[in-house]
PDB file of C-alpha atoms in Angstrom:
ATOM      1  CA  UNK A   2       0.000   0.000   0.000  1.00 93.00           C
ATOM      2  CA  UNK A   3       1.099   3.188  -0.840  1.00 96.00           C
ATOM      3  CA  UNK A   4       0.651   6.982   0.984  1.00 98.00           C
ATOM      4  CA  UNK A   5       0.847  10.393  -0.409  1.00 98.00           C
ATOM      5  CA  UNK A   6       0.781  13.412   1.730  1.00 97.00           C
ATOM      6  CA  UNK A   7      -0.009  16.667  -0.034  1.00 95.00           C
ATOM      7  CA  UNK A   8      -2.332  14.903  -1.850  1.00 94.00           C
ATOM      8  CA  UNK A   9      -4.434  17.817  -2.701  1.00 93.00           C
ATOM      9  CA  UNK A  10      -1.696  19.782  -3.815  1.00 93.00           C
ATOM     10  CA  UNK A  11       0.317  19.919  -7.066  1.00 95.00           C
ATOM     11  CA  UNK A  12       2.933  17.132  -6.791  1.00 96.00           C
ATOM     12  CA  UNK A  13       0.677  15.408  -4.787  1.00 96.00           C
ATOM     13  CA  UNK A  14      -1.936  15.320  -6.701  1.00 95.00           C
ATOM     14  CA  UNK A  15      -0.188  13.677  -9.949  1.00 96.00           C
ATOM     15  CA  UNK A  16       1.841  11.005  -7.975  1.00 96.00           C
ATOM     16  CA  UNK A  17       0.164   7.499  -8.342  1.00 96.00           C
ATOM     17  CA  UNK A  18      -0.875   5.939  -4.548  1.00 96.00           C
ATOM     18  CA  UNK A  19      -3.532   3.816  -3.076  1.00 96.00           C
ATOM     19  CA  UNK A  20      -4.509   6.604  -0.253  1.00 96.00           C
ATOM     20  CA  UNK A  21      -4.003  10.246  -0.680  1.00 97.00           C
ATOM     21  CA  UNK A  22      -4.416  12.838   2.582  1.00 96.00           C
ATOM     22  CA  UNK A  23      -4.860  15.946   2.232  1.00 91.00           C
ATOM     23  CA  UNK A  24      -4.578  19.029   4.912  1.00 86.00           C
ATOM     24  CA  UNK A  25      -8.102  18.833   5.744  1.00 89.00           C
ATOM     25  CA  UNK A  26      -8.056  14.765   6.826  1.00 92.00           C
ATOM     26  CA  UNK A  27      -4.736  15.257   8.798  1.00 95.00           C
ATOM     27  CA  UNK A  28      -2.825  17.897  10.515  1.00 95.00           C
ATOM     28  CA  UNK A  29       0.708  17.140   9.988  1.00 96.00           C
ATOM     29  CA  UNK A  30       1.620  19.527  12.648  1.00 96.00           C
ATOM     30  CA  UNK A  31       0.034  17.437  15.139  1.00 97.00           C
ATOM     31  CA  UNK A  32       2.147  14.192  15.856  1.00 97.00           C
ATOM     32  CA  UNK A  33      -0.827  12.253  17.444  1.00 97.00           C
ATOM     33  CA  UNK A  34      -2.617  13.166  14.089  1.00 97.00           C
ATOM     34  CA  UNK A  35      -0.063  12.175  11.700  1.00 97.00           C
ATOM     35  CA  UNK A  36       0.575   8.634  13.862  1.00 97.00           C
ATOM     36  CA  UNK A  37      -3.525   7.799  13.951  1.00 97.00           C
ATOM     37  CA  UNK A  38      -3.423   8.476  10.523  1.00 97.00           C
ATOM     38  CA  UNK A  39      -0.242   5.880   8.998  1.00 97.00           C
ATOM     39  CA  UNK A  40      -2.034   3.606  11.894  1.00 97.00           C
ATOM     40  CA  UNK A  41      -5.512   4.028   9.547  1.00 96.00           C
ATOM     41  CA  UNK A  42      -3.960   2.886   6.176  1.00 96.00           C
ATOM     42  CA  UNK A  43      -0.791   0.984   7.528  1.00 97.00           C
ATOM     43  CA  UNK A  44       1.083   1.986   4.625  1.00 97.00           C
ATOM     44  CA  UNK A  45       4.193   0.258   3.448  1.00 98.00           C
ATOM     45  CA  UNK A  46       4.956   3.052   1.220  1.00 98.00           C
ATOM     46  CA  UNK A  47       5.131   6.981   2.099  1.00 98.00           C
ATOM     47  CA  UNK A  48       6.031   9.186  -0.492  1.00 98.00           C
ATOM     48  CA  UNK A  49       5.498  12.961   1.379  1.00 97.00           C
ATOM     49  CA  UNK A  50       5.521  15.990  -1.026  1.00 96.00           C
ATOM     50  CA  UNK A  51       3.517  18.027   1.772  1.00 94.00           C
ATOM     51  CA  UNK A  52       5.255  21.332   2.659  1.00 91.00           C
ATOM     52  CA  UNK A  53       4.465  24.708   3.031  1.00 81.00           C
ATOM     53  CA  UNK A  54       5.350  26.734  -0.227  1.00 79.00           C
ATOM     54  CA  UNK A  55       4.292  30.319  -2.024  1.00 70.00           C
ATOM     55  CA  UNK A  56       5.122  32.082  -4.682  1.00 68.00           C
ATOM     56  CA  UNK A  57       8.916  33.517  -4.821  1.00 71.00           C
ATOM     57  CA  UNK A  58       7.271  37.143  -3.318  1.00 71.00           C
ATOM     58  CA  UNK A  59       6.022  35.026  -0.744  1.00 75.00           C
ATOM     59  CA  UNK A  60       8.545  33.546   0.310  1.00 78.00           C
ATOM     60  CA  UNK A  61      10.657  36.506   0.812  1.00 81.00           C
ATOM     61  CA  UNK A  62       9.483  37.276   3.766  1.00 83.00           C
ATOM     62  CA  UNK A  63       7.660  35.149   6.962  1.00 85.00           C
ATOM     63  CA  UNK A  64      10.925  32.758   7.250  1.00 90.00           C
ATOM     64  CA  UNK A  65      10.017  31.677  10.597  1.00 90.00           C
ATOM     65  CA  UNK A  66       6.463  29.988   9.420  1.00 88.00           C
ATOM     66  CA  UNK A  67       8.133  27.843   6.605  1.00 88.00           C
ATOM     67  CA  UNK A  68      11.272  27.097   8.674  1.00 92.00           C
ATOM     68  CA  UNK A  69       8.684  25.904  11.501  1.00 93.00           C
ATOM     69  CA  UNK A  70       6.239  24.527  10.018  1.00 93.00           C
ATOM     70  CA  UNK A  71       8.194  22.507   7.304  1.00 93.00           C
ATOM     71  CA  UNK A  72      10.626  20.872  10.286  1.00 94.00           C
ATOM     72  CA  UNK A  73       8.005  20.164  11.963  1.00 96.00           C
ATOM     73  CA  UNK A  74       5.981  18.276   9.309  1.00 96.00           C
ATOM     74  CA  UNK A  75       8.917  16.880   8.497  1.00 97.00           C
ATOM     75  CA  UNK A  76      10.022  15.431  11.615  1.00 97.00           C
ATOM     76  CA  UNK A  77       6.498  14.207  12.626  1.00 97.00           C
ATOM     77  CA  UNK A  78       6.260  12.222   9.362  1.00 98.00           C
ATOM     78  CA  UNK A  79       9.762  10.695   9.341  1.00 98.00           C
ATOM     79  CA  UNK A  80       9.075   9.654  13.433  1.00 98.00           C
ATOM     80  CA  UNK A  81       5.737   8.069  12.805  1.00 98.00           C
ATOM     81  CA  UNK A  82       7.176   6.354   9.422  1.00 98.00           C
ATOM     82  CA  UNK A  83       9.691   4.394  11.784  1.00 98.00           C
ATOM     83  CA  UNK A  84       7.247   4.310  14.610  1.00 97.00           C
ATOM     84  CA  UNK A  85       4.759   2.271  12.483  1.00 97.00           C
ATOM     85  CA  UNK A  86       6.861   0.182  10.290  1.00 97.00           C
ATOM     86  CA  UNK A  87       6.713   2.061   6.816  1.00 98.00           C
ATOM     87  CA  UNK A  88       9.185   0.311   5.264  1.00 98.00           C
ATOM     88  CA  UNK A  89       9.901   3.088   2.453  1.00 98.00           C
ATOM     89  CA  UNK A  90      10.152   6.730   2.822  1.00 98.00           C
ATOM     90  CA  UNK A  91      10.741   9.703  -0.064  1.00 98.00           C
ATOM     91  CA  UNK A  92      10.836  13.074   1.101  1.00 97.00           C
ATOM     92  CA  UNK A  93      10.828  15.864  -1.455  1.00 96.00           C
ATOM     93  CA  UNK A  94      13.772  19.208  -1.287  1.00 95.00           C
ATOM     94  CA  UNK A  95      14.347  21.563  -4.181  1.00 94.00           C
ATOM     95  CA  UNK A  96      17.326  23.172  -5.904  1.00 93.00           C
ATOM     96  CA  UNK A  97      16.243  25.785  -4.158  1.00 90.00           C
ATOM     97  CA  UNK A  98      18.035  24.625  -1.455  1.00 91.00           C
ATOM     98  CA  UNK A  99      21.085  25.037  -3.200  1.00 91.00           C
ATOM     99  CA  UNK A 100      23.829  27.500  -2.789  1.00 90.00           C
ATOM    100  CA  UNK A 101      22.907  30.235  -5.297  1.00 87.00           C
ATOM    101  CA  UNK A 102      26.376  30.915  -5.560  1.00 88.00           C
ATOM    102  CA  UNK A 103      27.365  27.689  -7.300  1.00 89.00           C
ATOM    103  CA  UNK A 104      27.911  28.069 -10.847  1.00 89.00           C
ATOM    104  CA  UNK A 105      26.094  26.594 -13.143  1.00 90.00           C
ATOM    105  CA  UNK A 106      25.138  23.561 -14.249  1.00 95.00           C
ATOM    106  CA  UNK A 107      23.690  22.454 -10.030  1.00 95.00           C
ATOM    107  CA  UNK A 108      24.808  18.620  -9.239  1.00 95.00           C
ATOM    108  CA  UNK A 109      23.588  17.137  -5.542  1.00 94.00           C
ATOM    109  CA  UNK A 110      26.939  18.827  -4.598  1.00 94.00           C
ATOM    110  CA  UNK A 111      25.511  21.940  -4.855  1.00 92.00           C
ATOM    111  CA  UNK A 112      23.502  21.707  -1.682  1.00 91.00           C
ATOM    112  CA  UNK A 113      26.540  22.267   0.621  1.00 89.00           C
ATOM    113  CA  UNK A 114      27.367  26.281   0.819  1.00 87.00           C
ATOM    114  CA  UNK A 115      25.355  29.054   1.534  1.00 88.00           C
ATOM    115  CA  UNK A 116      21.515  29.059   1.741  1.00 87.00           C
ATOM    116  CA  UNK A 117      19.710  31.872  -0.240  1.00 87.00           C
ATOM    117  CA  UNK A 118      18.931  34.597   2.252  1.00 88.00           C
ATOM    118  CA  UNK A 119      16.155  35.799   0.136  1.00 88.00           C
ATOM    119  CA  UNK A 120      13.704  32.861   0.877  1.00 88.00           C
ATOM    120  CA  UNK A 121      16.044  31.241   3.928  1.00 90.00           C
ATOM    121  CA  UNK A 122      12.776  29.958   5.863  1.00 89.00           C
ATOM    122  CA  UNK A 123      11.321  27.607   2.833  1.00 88.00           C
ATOM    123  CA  UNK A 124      15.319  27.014   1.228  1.00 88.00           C
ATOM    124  CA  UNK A 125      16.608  25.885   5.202  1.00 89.00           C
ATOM    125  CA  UNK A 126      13.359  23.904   5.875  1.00 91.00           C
ATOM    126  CA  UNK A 127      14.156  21.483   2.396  1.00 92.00           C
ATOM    127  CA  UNK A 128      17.319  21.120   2.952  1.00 91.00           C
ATOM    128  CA  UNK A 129      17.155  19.640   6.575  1.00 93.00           C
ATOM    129  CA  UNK A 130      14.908  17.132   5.349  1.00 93.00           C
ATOM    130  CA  UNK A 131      17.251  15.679   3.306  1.00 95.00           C
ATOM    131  CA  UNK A 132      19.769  15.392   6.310  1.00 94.00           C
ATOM    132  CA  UNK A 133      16.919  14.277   8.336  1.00 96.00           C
ATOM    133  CA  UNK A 134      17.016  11.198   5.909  1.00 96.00           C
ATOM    134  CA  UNK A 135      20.307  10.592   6.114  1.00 96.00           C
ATOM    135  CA  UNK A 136      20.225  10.545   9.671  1.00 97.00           C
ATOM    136  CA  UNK A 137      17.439   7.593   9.541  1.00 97.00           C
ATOM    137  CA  UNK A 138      19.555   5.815   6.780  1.00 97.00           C
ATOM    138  CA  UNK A 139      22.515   5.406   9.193  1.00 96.00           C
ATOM    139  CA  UNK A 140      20.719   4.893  12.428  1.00 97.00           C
ATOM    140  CA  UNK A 141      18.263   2.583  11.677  1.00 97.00           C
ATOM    141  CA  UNK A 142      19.366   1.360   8.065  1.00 96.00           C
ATOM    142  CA  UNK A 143      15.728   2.224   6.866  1.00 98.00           C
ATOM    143  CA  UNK A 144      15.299   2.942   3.181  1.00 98.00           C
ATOM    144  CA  UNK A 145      14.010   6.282   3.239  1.00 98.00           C
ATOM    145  CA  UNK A 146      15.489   8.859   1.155  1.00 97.00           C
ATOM    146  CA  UNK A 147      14.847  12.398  -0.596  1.00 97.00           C
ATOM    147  CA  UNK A 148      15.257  13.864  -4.175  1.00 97.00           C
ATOM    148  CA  UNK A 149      15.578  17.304  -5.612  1.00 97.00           C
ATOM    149  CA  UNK A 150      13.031  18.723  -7.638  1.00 96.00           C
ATOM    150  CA  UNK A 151      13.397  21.793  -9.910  1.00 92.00           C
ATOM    151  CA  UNK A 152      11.110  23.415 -12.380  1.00 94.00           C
ATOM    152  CA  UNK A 153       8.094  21.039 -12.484  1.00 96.00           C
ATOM    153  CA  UNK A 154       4.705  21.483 -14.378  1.00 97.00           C
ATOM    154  CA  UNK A 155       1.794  19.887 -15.869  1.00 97.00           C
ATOM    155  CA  UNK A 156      -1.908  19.377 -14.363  1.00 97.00           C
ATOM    156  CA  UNK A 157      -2.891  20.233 -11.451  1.00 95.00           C
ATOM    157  CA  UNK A 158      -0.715  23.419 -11.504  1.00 92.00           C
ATOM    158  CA  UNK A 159      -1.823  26.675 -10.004  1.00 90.00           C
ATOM    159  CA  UNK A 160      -2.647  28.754 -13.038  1.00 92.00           C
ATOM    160  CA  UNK A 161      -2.090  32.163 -12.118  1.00 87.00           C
ATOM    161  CA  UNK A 162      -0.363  35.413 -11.647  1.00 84.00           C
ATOM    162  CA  UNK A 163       1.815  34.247  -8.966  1.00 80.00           C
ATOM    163  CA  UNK A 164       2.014  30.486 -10.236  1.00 83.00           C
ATOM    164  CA  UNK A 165       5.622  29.066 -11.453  1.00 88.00           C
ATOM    165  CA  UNK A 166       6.855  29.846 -14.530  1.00 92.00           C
ATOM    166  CA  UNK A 167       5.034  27.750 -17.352  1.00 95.00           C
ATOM    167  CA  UNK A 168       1.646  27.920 -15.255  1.00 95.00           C
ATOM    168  CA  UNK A 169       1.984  31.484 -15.062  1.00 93.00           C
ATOM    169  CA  UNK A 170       2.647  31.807 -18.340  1.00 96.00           C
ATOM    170  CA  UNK A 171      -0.378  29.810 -19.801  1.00 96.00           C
ATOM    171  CA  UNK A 172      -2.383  32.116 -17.590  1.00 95.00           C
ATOM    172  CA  UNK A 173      -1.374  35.157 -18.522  1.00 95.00           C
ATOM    173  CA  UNK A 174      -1.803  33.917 -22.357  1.00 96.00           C
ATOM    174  CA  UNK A 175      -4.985  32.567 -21.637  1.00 94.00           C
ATOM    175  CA  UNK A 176      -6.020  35.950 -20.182  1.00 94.00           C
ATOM    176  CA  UNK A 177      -4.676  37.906 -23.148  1.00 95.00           C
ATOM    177  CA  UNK A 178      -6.774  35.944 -25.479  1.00 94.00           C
ATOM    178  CA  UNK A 179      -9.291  36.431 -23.927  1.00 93.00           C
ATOM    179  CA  UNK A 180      -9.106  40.104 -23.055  1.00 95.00           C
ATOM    180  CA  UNK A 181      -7.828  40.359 -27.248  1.00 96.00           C
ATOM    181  CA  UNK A 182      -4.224  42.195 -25.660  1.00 96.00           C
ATOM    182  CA  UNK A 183      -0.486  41.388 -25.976  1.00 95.00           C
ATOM    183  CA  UNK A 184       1.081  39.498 -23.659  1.00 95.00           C
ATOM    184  CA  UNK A 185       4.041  41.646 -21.719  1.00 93.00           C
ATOM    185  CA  UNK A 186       7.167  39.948 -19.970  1.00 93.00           C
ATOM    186  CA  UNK A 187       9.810  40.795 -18.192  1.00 88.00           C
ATOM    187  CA  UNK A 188      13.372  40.392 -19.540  1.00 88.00           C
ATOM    188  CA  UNK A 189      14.731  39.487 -23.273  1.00 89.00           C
ATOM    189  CA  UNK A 190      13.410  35.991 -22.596  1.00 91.00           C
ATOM    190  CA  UNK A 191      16.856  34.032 -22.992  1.00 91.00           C
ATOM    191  CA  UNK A 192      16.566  32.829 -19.372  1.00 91.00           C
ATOM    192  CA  UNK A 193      17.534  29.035 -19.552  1.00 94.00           C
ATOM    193  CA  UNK A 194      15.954  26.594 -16.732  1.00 95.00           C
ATOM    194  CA  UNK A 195      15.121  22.561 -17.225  1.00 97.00           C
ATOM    195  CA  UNK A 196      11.661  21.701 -17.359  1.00 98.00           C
ATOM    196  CA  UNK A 197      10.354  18.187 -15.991  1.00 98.00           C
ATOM    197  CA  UNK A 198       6.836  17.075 -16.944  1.00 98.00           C
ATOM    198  CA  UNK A 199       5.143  15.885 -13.625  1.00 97.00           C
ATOM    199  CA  UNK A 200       3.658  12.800 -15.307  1.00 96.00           C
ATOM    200  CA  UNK A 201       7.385  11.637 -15.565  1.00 97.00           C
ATOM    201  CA  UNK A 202       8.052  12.461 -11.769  1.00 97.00           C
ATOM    202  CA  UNK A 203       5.502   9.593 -11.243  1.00 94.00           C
ATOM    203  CA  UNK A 204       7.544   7.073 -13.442  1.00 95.00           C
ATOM    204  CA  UNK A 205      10.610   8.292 -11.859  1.00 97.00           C
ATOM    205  CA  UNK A 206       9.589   8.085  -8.391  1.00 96.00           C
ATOM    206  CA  UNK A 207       9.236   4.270  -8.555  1.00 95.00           C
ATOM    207  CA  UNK A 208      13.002   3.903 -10.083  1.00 96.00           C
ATOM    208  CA  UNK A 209      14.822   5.432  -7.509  1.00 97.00           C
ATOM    209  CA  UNK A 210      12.442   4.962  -4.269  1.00 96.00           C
ATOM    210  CA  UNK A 211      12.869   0.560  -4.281  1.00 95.00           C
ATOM    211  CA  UNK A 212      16.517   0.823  -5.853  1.00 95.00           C
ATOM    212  CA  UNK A 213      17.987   0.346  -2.255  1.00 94.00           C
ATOM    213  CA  UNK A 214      21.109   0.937  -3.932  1.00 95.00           C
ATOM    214  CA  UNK A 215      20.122   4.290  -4.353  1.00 96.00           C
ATOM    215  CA  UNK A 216      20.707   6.217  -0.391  1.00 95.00           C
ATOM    216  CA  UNK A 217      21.698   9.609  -1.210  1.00 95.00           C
ATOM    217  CA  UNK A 218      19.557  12.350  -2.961  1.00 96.00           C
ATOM    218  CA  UNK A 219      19.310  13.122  -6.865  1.00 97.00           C
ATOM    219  CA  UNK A 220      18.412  15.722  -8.873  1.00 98.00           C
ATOM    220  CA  UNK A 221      15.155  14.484 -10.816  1.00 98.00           C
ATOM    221  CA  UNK A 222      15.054  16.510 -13.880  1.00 97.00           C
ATOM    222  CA  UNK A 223      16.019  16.503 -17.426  1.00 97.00           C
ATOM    223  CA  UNK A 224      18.931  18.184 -18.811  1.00 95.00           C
ATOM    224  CA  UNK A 225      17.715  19.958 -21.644  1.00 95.00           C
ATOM    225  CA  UNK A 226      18.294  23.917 -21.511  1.00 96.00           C
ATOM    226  CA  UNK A 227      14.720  25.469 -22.348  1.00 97.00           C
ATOM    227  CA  UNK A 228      14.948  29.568 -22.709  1.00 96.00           C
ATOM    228  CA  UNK A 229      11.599  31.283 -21.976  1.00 95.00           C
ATOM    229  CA  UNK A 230      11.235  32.043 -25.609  1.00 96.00           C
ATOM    230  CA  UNK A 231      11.465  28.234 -26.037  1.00 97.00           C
ATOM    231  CA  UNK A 232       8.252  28.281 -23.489  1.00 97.00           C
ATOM    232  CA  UNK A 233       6.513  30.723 -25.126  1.00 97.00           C
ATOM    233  CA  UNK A 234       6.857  29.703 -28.475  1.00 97.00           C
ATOM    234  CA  UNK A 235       5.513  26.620 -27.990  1.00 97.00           C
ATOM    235  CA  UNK A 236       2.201  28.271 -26.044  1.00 97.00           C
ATOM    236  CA  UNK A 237       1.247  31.068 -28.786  1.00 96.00           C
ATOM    237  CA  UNK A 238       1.566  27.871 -31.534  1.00 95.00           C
ATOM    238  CA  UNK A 239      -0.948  25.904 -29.207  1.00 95.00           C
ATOM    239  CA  UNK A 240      -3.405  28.537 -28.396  1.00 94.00           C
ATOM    240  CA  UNK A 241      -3.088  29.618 -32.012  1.00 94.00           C
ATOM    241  CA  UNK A 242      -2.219  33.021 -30.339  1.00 94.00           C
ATOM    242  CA  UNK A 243      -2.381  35.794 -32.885  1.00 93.00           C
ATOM    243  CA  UNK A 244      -1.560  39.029 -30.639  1.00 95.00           C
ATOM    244  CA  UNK A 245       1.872  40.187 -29.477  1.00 94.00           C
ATOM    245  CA  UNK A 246       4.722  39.244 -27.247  1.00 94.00           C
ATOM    246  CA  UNK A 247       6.664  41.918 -25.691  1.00 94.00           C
ATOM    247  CA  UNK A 248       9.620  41.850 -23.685  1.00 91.00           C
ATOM    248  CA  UNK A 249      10.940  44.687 -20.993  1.00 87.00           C
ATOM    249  CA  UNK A 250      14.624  44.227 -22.171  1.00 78.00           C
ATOM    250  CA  UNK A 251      15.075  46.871 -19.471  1.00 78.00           C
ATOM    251  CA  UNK A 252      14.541  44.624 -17.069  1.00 73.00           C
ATOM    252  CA  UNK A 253      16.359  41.521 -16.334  1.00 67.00           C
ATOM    253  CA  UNK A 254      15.185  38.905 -13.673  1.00 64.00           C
ATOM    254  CA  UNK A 255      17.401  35.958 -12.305  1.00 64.00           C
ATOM    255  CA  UNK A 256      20.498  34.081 -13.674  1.00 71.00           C
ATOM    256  CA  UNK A 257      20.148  34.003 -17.261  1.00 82.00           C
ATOM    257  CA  UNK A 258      21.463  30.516 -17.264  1.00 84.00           C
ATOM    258  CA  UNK A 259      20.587  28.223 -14.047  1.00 89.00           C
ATOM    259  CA  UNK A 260      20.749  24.151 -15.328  1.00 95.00           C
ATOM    260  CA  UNK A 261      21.237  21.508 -13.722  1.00 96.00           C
ATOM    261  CA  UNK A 262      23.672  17.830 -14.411  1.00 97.00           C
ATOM    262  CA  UNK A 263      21.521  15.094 -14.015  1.00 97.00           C
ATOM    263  CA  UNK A 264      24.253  12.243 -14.898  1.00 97.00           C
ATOM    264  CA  UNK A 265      23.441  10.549 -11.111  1.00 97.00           C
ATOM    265  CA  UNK A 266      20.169  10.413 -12.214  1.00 97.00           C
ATOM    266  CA  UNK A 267      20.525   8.826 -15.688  1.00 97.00           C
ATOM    267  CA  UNK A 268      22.959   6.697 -13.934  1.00 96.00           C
ATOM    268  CA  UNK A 269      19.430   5.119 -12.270  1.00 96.00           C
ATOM    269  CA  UNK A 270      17.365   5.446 -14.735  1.00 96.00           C
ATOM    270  CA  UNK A 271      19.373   4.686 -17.572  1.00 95.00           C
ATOM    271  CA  UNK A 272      18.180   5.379 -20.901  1.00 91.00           C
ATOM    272  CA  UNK A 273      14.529   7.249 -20.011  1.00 95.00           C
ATOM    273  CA  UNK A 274      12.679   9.025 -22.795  1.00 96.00           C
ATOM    274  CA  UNK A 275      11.478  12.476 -20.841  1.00 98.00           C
ATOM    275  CA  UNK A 276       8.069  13.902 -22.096  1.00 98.00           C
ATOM    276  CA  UNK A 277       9.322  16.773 -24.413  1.00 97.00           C
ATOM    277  CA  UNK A 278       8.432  20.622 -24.096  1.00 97.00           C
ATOM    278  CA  UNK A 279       5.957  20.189 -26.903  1.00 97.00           C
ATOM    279  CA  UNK A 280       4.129  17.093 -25.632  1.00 97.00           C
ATOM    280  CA  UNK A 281       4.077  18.248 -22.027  1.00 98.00           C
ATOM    281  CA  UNK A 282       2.866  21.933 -22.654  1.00 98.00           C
ATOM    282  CA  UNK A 283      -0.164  20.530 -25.151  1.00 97.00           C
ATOM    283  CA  UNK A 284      -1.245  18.030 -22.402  1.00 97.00           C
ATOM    284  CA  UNK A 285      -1.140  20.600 -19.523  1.00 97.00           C
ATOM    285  CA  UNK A 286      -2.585  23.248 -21.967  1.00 96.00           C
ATOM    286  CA  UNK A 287      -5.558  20.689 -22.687  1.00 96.00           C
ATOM    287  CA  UNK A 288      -6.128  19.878 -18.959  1.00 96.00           C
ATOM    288  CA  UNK A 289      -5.908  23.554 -18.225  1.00 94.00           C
ATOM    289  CA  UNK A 290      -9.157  24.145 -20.921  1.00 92.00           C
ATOM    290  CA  UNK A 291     -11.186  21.430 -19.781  1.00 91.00           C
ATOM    291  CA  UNK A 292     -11.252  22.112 -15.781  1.00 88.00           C
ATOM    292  CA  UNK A 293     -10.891  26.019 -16.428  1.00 78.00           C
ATOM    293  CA  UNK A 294     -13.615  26.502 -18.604  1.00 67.00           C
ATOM    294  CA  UNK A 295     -15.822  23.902 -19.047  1.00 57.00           C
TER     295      UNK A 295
END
């Protein structure tokens, strides 16, 4: 039997599991509430993508509620896991986590260094968890583990003005179509990031989390650099968009070039066939239409 936590939430809500809780079945604050609820399913299988996240304007400020509250979550999951018997255990960080400092492309070694300052509470909080495995690992040779996610879309997604970059960017063409305007963006568009459908995270997830070979934490993402202008491209020729697209060049936000290695990664997986940029923005694109406005 398998467990998701978060399972009304983005990630969550695309991995593949037999139960799925949600925030309104079970506080994970509350240790008594997370225990009486692993006791309820008896899971052998936990796979916990629950955390407390926001936009990047967010997060810049209110450090102490993600730092607390994330830790927290954290820790009372990981206890009860052990406490009940789960045999297997994945907890979810970021890149974010990473030292911003270290140049590009990231690898897993990227994670020791400074924490960025600007969103230290939710950046801190994922990358204890990750020791927090380790810790388990070598005390009680249990197989739980964590990976590192990046730039992940697809259904599900929160489609707005503050959403992550390709949901926010199907929403604000979405919104110029129908308002008949040109889309405006900030910067010349040549910012490169990696892109990982979330339908693959699913496939993934299964590779690495029984491969007890596999203890310490990977990058789960695809190497390909996609620019902005890649992203956008793609969008106008699915939504047959006919108006504008105007960048600020005046205006220039984040590294232009933040990529990642995933060689550790293909090491596991060997050979897999990633859903491309095309394929993955016409699926989310179609989900988007048909629970948006139908």
């Amino acid at each position: 039997m398998r467990l998701v936590t978060g399972g009304d939430g983005f990630i969550g809500s695309n991995i593949s599991a037999d139960f799925k809780i949600g925030r309104n079945e079970c506080d994970l604050t509350d240790y008594n509430s997370v225990i009486q609820t692993l006791k309820k399913y008896s899971p052998k299988t936990v796979i916990h993508t629950a955390a407390k996240h926001g936009s990047a304007v967010e997060m810049i400020k209110n450090h102490t509620q993600y730092i607390e509250n994330n830790i927290l979550v954290d820790m009372n999951i990981i206890k009860a896991c052990k406490e009940v018997g789960v045999e297997n255990l994945l907890m979810f960080s970021t890149i974010t986590s990473f030292d911003p400092n270290h140049p590009s492309p990231f690898t897993e070694e990227s994670i020791y260094g400074k924490v960025n300052e600007k969103i230290f509470g939710y950046a801190y909080s994922k990358k204890i968890c990750v020791d927090l495995c380790k810790a388990y690992q070598l005390d009680y040779g249990l197989n739980y583990k964590s990976i590192y996610l990046g730039n992940t879309y697809g259904p599900h997604g929160k489609f707005h003005q503050d959403g992550t970059v390709i949901h926010n960017l199907i929403y604000r063409f979405h919104k110029a179509i129908k308002e008949n305007t040109d889309v405006h963006l900030y910067g010349n568009g040549k910012v490169f990031r990696n892109y990982l459908y979330v339908e693959d995270l699913d496939e993934i997830i299964d590779l690495i989390l029984y491969n007890r070979k596999v203890k310490d934490p990977i990058i789960v993402s695809p190497s390909k650099k996609i620019s902005i202008i890649d992203i956008v491209e793609v969008i106008k020729n699915c939504l047959n968009f006919k108006n504008k697209v105007v960048f600020d060049l005046n205006t220039v936000i984040g590294d232009q070039v933040k990529v990642v290695d995933n060689t550790k990664l293909i090491n596991v997986i060997g050979d897999y066939q990633f859903t491309s940029l095309e394929q993955g923005l016409e699926k989310t694109i179609h989900w988007y239409n048909r629970n948006y406005f139908n």
